[in-house]
Structures are given as structure tokens and as C-alpha cells.
Amino acid sequence: MRHLLTLKDLSTSEIEEILAIGKTLKEDMKRGIREPLYPNCVMGMIFQKQSLRTRVSFETLMTHLGGHAIYLAGDVDFGKREPIRDFARVMSEMVDLVMIRAKHHEDVVEFARYASVPVINGLTDYCHPCQALADIMTLRELIGDTTGKKFAWVGDANNVALSLAFICGKLGMKFSMATPKAYQFNDSIMQQIRENAPDADFEVTEDPVKAVEDAVAVYTDVWVSMGQEDEKVQRERDFAAYQVNSELMRHCPQAYFMHCLPARRGFEVTPEVIDGPQSAIIQEAGNRLHAQKGAVIWLLRQLGK
Ligand code: CP
Ligand code: NVA
């Protein structure tokens, strides 16, 4: 059973297949075609954390495909009310796919171990694969071929950064990340990147200017991710020099600004950048719908559906 838990589990050609399906159906949609390819197909969606884009994109795409999505939030008390193995096996009796946004990545891995339907990671503390698929789809719409191009990350080495590192490594892009020393990926994560994308051109620096020079995209995310609220004061202090502002963007006038959203204007990015001419954030958010449609169809096709 194939799942989408992290991008390290997908080969380069599988990532390309997902993006190609998403691209074709996006073009269809622009021409007014929303073919119900999977009538009555049902996705269960478990949310342990808040969401706008992930929920709306999955719910919408399931409707486009002729199916339905069920939103399960706090009331199911994921991981607490009943063992994850029971939860996974019960849901597998009823729905065709499950999407989970969870606090702990291990819980999603455990769910997938017991599920007999495909499981999609809709963000965990470890990674956010659906976001990275939409981001690369967006960048290709903006600049065409991304091979050999430099992708810059400025800020926390978090879940979104890891998925982007994997996808850039697998798609032959350079990935340069500027992160304060104490927040950089640890040895175990670096090892995973090397193992899963052995040809990755990966640079880690503490200097945001070095990271963004010659980049086609400058990406940042919140300094305080969901679940890190207790570290807010310390993090805002430690990341203050990593703000993406017009002074930093002066070093890469050709680059697009990207952010997974939600953003905190005045912290990781200034309003003149996120709302300025280099910003691609709305197109990027919109592509969550199309890239994930590609992922859902790809997973169903693996089952011969
Ligand atoms: N980028 C993203 O995953 O947004 P949500 O948290 O709103 O789903
Ligand atoms: N890094 C952020 C991403 C939100 C989409 C978080 O985990 O809260």
C-alpha cells in the first residue's frame, strides 16, 4: 500500500507523475472541466491542528473528483480516545483515503502501518509534503524548468523546510538554507537528506544574503510553528536577523518570494515583500488544490482505481 507520508518515500519519477496529473487537471479546470473521476470516493480528514489551506483544498478536490471529504477534528481526540491501530482499521473499513494533520509524525506512521487505505500527511512536526509539491508546481509555472536552479530558504529548519529540501534534492535543484546555528537540521535529518537525495546540492549557512544570491525563489515560514508557542519569545529574538525584507530581496531582484502561509507580517517577512511584486503566495496557496489532486489520483491509481 502506497502512502504519502514524506517525500523521501517517492522517487523522482513518482513526484513528476503527481505534478503532471495535477497540472493536467488544473488546465482542465481552467477550461471549465471538472470531470468526476472518482464518484462517491470518500476521504476521511483528521485534524489535530488548525488549518485553512489544507482543509479547504482537500475538501474541494474531493468534491471536484465526484467524491466527498469528512472533517474530523478535536471531537475524535486522535491518539487518545482509542488506540491509533483501532482508529486506522475502523476508518479503513469505511473510507477510501485518509488525510492526517497530526502533532506527532510517528502517529501518522503508526496509522499508516495499520491502515488498508492510502494515508496522506497533511502536516506533522516533521514534514509537510503536500506543501512542497504545490510549491514546486508554482515555481515551474513562474520560471519553467527548475533543474539546476537555486532555491533559498531563510528561517527555521522546520517541517516545511524539510519537505522542500527533499523535493529540491530529488528534482535536481540547489537548496541553500540560512538558519541560525542552534536551529539548523540536526545530524540525523542531514543524514536522511543525504540518503534520500544523494545528488542534492545542499548548502547550510547562517548568512541570509549568501543563501538568497542567485536564487530563483526565497522562501520563509513562521518562526514559531504550531506546537512551539512556549518558545515564542526566545525564537522571535533568535530569528530577528532572518527577516525577509526588501533589503534582503535587493540581493536577488530576480527571485520570487514564497511562503506556505499563514504568515506573520513584521516578523519573518515584511508587508512590502509579502504583498509586493515578487510575491507568489496566492498562486502558491491555490496550487495546494491542484498538486494534491495529483497526489490523490496517483495514490488511487497505485491501487488500480
Ligand atoms: N500552508 C498550510 O498548510 O496552511 P494551513 O495550515 O492553513 O492548512
Ligand atoms: N511550520 C508551520 C507551517 C504551517 C502551515 C507550522 O507547522 O505551524
Coordinates of C-alpha atoms and ligand atoms in Angstrom, one line a residue:
M1 CA 0.0 0.0 0.0
R2 CA 1.5 3.4 -1.1
H3 CA 1.1 6.4 1.2
L4 CA 2.2 10.0 1.1
L5 CA 3.9 10.4 4.4
T6 CA 7.1 12.1 3.4
L7 CA 8.6 13.0 0.0
K8 CA 11.6 10.8 0.8
D9 CA 9.4 7.8 0.1
L10 CA 8.8 8.9 -3.5
S11 CA 11.1 8.6 -6.4
T12 CA 11.9 11.5 -8.8
S13 CA 9.6 10.0 -11.4
E14 CA 6.8 9.5 -9.0
I15 CA 7.0 13.1 -7.9
E16 CA 6.9 14.1 -11.6
E17 CA 3.9 11.9 -12.2
I18 CA 2.0 13.6 -9.3
L19 CA 2.9 17.0 -10.6
A20 CA 1.9 16.1 -14.2
I21 CA -1.5 14.8 -13.1
G22 CA -2.1 18.0 -11.1
K23 CA -1.0 20.2 -14.0
T24 CA -3.3 18.5 -16.5
L25 CA -6.3 18.7 -14.2
K26 CA -5.6 22.3 -13.4
E27 CA -5.6 23.1 -17.1
D28 CA -8.9 21.2 -17.4
M29 CA -10.4 23.1 -14.6
K30 CA -9.4 26.4 -16.2
R31 CA -11.3 25.3 -19.3
G32 CA -14.3 24.6 -17.1
I33 CA -13.8 20.8 -17.0
R34 CA -14.2 19.1 -13.6
E35 CA -14.6 15.5 -14.5
P36 CA -15.9 13.4 -11.6
L37 CA -13.1 10.8 -12.0
Y38 CA -13.8 9.1 -8.6
P39 CA -17.6 9.2 -7.9
N40 CA -18.5 8.5 -4.3
C41 CA -14.9 8.2 -3.3
V42 CA -14.6 9.3 0.4
M43 CA -11.6 10.8 2.2
G44 CA -11.5 11.0 6.0
M45 CA -9.6 14.0 7.2
I46 CA -8.2 14.1 10.7
F47 CA -7.0 17.5 12.1
Q48 CA -5.2 17.8 15.4
K49 CA -4.1 21.3 14.5
Q50 CA -5.7 24.3 12.8
S51 CA -5.9 24.7 9.0
L52 CA -7.3 26.8 6.3
R53 CA -5.5 25.8 3.1
T54 CA -5.1 22.0 3.8
R55 CA -8.7 21.5 4.8
V56 CA -10.3 23.6 2.0
S57 CA -8.0 22.2 -0.7
F58 CA -8.6 18.6 0.2
E59 CA -12.3 19.0 0.7
T60 CA -12.7 20.9 -2.6
L61 CA -10.6 18.5 -4.6
M62 CA -12.6 15.5 -3.3
T63 CA -15.8 17.3 -4.4
H64 CA -14.3 18.0 -7.9
L65 CA -13.5 14.3 -8.2
G66 CA -17.1 13.4 -7.5
G67 CA -16.4 12.3 -4.0
H68 CA -16.6 13.6 -0.5
A69 CA -14.4 14.6 2.4
I70 CA -15.3 14.1 6.1
Y71 CA -13.7 16.6 8.5
L72 CA -12.7 15.1 11.9
A73 CA -11.2 17.5 14.4
G74 CA -11.0 17.7 18.2
D75 CA -14.0 15.5 19.0
V76 CA -12.3 12.4 17.7
D77 CA -9.4 13.1 20.1
F78 CA -6.9 11.4 17.7
G79 CA -4.4 9.2 19.5
K80 CA -6.2 9.5 22.9
R81 CA -9.8 8.3 22.7
E82 CA -8.8 4.9 21.2
P83 CA -5.6 3.3 20.1
I84 CA -4.3 4.5 16.7
R85 CA -4.4 1.0 15.3
D86 CA -8.1 0.7 16.0
F87 CA -8.7 4.2 14.6
A88 CA -6.8 3.2 11.4
R89 CA -8.5 -0.1 11.0
V90 CA -12.0 1.2 11.6
M91 CA -11.6 4.1 9.1
S92 CA -10.2 1.7 6.5
E93 CA -13.5 -0.2 6.6
M94 CA -15.4 2.9 5.6
V95 CA -13.3 5.5 3.6
D96 CA -11.1 5.2 0.5
L97 CA -8.3 7.5 1.7
V98 CA -7.3 9.2 4.9
M99 CA -5.5 12.6 5.4
I100 CA -4.0 13.4 8.7
R101 CA -2.6 16.6 10.2
A102 CA -1.0 15.5 13.4
K103 CA 1.1 16.8 16.2
H104 CA 3.5 13.9 16.1
H105 CA 4.7 12.4 12.9
E106 CA 5.1 8.9 14.5
D107 CA 1.3 8.8 15.0
V108 CA 0.8 9.2 11.2
V109 CA 3.4 6.5 10.6
E110 CA 1.6 4.2 13.0
F111 CA -1.8 4.9 11.5
A112 CA -0.4 4.1 8.0
R113 CA 1.0 0.8 9.3
Y114 CA -2.5 -0.4 10.3
A115 CA -4.5 1.3 7.6
S116 CA -5.5 -0.6 4.5
V117 CA -6.2 2.6 2.5
P118 CA -3.7 5.3 1.4
V119 CA -2.7 7.8 4.1
I120 CA -1.7 11.3 3.3
N121 CA 0.4 13.5 5.6
G122 CA -1.3 16.9 5.8
L123 CA 1.5 18.3 8.0
T124 CA 3.3 16.9 11.0
D125 CA 6.0 18.3 13.2
Y126 CA 8.5 16.5 10.9
C127 CA 7.4 17.5 7.4
H128 CA 4.7 18.9 5.0
P129 CA 4.9 17.0 1.7
C130 CA 1.7 18.4 0.1
Q131 CA 3.0 21.9 0.6
A132 CA 6.3 21.2 -1.2
L133 CA 4.5 19.6 -4.1
A134 CA 2.4 22.8 -4.5
D135 CA 5.5 25.0 -4.2
I136 CA 7.4 23.3 -7.0
M137 CA 4.3 23.3 -9.2
T138 CA 4.1 27.1 -8.6
L139 CA 7.7 27.7 -9.2
R140 CA 7.6 25.8 -12.5
E141 CA 4.6 27.9 -13.6
L142 CA 6.6 31.0 -12.9
I143 CA 10.0 30.2 -14.3
G144 CA 9.6 27.0 -16.3
D145 CA 12.3 24.3 -15.9
T146 CA 13.6 24.3 -12.3
T147 CA 16.6 21.9 -12.9
G148 CA 19.8 23.3 -11.5
K149 CA 18.1 26.4 -10.1
K150 CA 18.8 27.6 -6.6
F151 CA 16.0 27.6 -4.0
A152 CA 16.7 29.7 -0.9
W153 CA 15.3 29.1 2.5
V154 CA 15.6 31.8 5.2
G155 CA 14.5 30.9 8.7
D156 CA 13.7 27.9 10.8
A157 CA 14.7 24.4 9.7
N158 CA 11.2 23.2 10.2
N159 CA 8.6 20.8 8.7
V160 CA 8.1 22.8 5.5
A161 CA 11.9 23.3 5.0
L162 CA 12.5 19.6 5.2
S163 CA 9.9 18.7 2.6
L164 CA 11.4 21.4 0.3
A165 CA 14.9 20.1 0.9
F166 CA 13.7 16.6 -0.1
I167 CA 11.9 17.8 -3.2
C168 CA 14.7 20.1 -4.4
G169 CA 17.2 17.3 -3.9
K170 CA 15.1 14.8 -5.8
L171 CA 14.4 17.3 -8.6
G172 CA 18.0 18.4 -9.2
M173 CA 17.7 21.8 -7.6
K174 CA 20.1 23.6 -5.4
F175 CA 18.8 24.2 -1.9
S176 CA 20.5 26.8 0.2
M177 CA 19.2 27.5 3.7
A178 CA 20.1 30.3 6.0
T179 CA 19.3 29.4 9.6
P180 CA 20.7 30.3 13.0
K181 CA 23.2 27.7 14.1
A182 CA 21.1 26.4 17.0
Y183 CA 18.1 25.8 14.8
Q184 CA 19.7 24.1 11.8
F185 CA 18.8 20.5 10.9
N186 CA 20.5 18.0 13.2
D187 CA 22.8 15.3 12.1
S188 CA 20.1 12.7 11.8
I189 CA 18.0 14.9 9.5
M190 CA 21.1 15.8 7.4
Q191 CA 21.8 12.1 7.1
Q192 CA 18.2 11.5 5.8
I193 CA 18.6 14.2 3.2
R194 CA 21.9 12.7 2.0
E195 CA 20.5 9.2 1.9
N196 CA 17.3 10.1 0.1
A197 CA 18.6 12.7 -2.3
P198 CA 22.3 11.6 -2.7
D199 CA 22.9 14.1 -5.5
A200 CA 21.3 17.0 -3.6
D201 CA 23.2 20.3 -3.9
F202 CA 22.6 21.4 -0.4
E203 CA 24.1 24.4 1.4
V204 CA 23.6 25.4 5.0
T205 CA 24.7 28.8 6.1
E206 CA 24.0 31.4 8.9
D207 CA 24.1 34.2 6.3
P208 CA 20.7 35.0 4.6
V209 CA 22.5 37.1 1.9
K210 CA 24.6 34.2 0.9
A211 CA 21.5 31.9 0.7
V212 CA 19.5 34.3 -1.5
E213 CA 22.1 35.3 -4.0
D214 CA 21.3 33.9 -7.5
A215 CA 18.2 32.2 -6.1
V216 CA 15.0 31.9 -8.2
A217 CA 12.9 31.6 -5.0
V218 CA 13.2 32.9 -1.5
Y219 CA 11.1 31.0 1.0
T220 CA 10.4 31.6 4.6
D221 CA 7.9 30.4 7.2
V222 CA 6.8 31.4 10.7
W223 CA 9.5 31.4 13.3
V224 CA 7.0 29.8 15.8
S225 CA 5.3 26.7 14.3
M226 CA 2.2 25.2 15.8
G227 CA 3.1 23.4 19.0
Q228 CA 6.1 25.7 19.7
E229 CA 4.1 28.5 21.3
D230 CA 6.1 28.2 24.5
E231 CA 9.3 29.1 22.7
K232 CA 7.8 32.3 21.1
V233 CA 9.8 34.9 23.0
Q234 CA 13.1 33.2 22.5
R235 CA 12.5 32.3 18.9
E236 CA 11.5 35.9 18.0
R237 CA 14.7 37.1 19.4
D238 CA 16.9 34.4 17.8
F239 CA 15.4 34.8 14.3
A240 CA 15.3 38.6 14.3
A241 CA 18.2 38.8 11.8
Y242 CA 16.5 36.3 9.5
Q243 CA 13.6 38.5 8.4
V244 CA 12.9 38.5 4.6
N245 CA 12.6 42.3 3.9
S246 CA 13.3 44.5 0.9
E247 CA 16.9 44.9 2.0
L248 CA 17.4 41.2 1.7
M249 CA 15.4 40.9 -1.6
R250 CA 17.7 43.6 -3.1
H251 CA 20.3 40.8 -3.3
C252 CA 18.0 38.7 -5.6
P253 CA 15.8 41.0 -7.7
Q254 CA 15.0 38.1 -10.0
A255 CA 13.6 35.9 -7.2
Y256 CA 10.1 35.1 -6.3
F257 CA 9.0 35.3 -2.6
M258 CA 7.3 32.2 -1.3
H259 CA 5.6 31.3 2.0
C260 CA 3.4 28.4 2.9
L261 CA 1.1 30.7 4.9
P262 CA -0.2 31.7 7.4
A263 CA 2.4 34.4 7.6
R264 CA 3.2 36.9 10.4
R265 CA 3.8 40.2 8.7
G266 CA 6.5 42.2 10.6
F267 CA 8.2 39.0 11.8
E268 CA 9.6 36.5 9.3
V269 CA 8.6 38.8 6.4
T270 CA 7.7 42.4 5.9
P271 CA 4.5 43.6 4.3
E272 CA 6.4 45.2 1.4
V273 CA 7.8 41.9 0.4
I274 CA 4.9 39.5 1.0
D275 CA 2.4 42.0 -0.6
G276 CA 4.9 43.2 -3.2
P277 CA 5.6 42.4 -6.9
Q278 CA 7.9 39.5 -6.1
S279 CA 5.4 37.6 -4.0
A280 CA 3.9 34.4 -5.3
I281 CA 2.0 33.5 -2.2
I282 CA -1.6 33.4 -3.5
Q283 CA -0.8 31.3 -6.6
E284 CA 1.2 29.0 -4.3
A285 CA -1.7 28.6 -1.9
G286 CA -4.1 28.0 -4.8
N287 CA -1.8 25.2 -6.1
R288 CA -2.4 23.2 -3.0
L289 CA -5.7 22.2 -4.6
H290 CA -4.1 21.1 -7.9
A291 CA -0.9 19.4 -6.6
Q292 CA -2.9 17.4 -4.0
K293 CA -5.4 16.4 -6.6
G294 CA -2.5 15.0 -8.5
A295 CA -1.4 13.1 -5.3
V296 CA -4.8 11.7 -4.5
I297 CA -5.3 10.4 -8.1
W298 CA -1.7 9.0 -8.1
L299 CA -2.4 7.1 -4.9
L300 CA -5.7 5.7 -6.1
R301 CA -4.1 4.7 -9.4
Q302 CA -1.5 2.7 -7.4
L303 CA -4.5 0.6 -6.3
G304 CA -5.6 0.1 -9.8
K305 CA -8.5 2.5 -9.3
Ligands
CP1 N1 0.1 26.0 4.4 C1 -0.8 25.3 5.1 O1 -0.7 24.1 5.3 O2 -1.8 26.1 5.5 P1 -2.9 25.6 6.6 O3 -2.2 25.4 7.9 O4 -3.9 26.7 6.6 O5 -3.5 24.3 6.1
NVA2 N1 5.7 25.5 10.0 C1 4.3 25.8 10.2 C2 3.6 25.5 8.9 C3 2.1 25.8 8.9 C4 1.5 25.5 7.5 C5 3.7 25.0 11.3 O1 4.0 23.8 11.4 O2 2.9 25.6 12.1

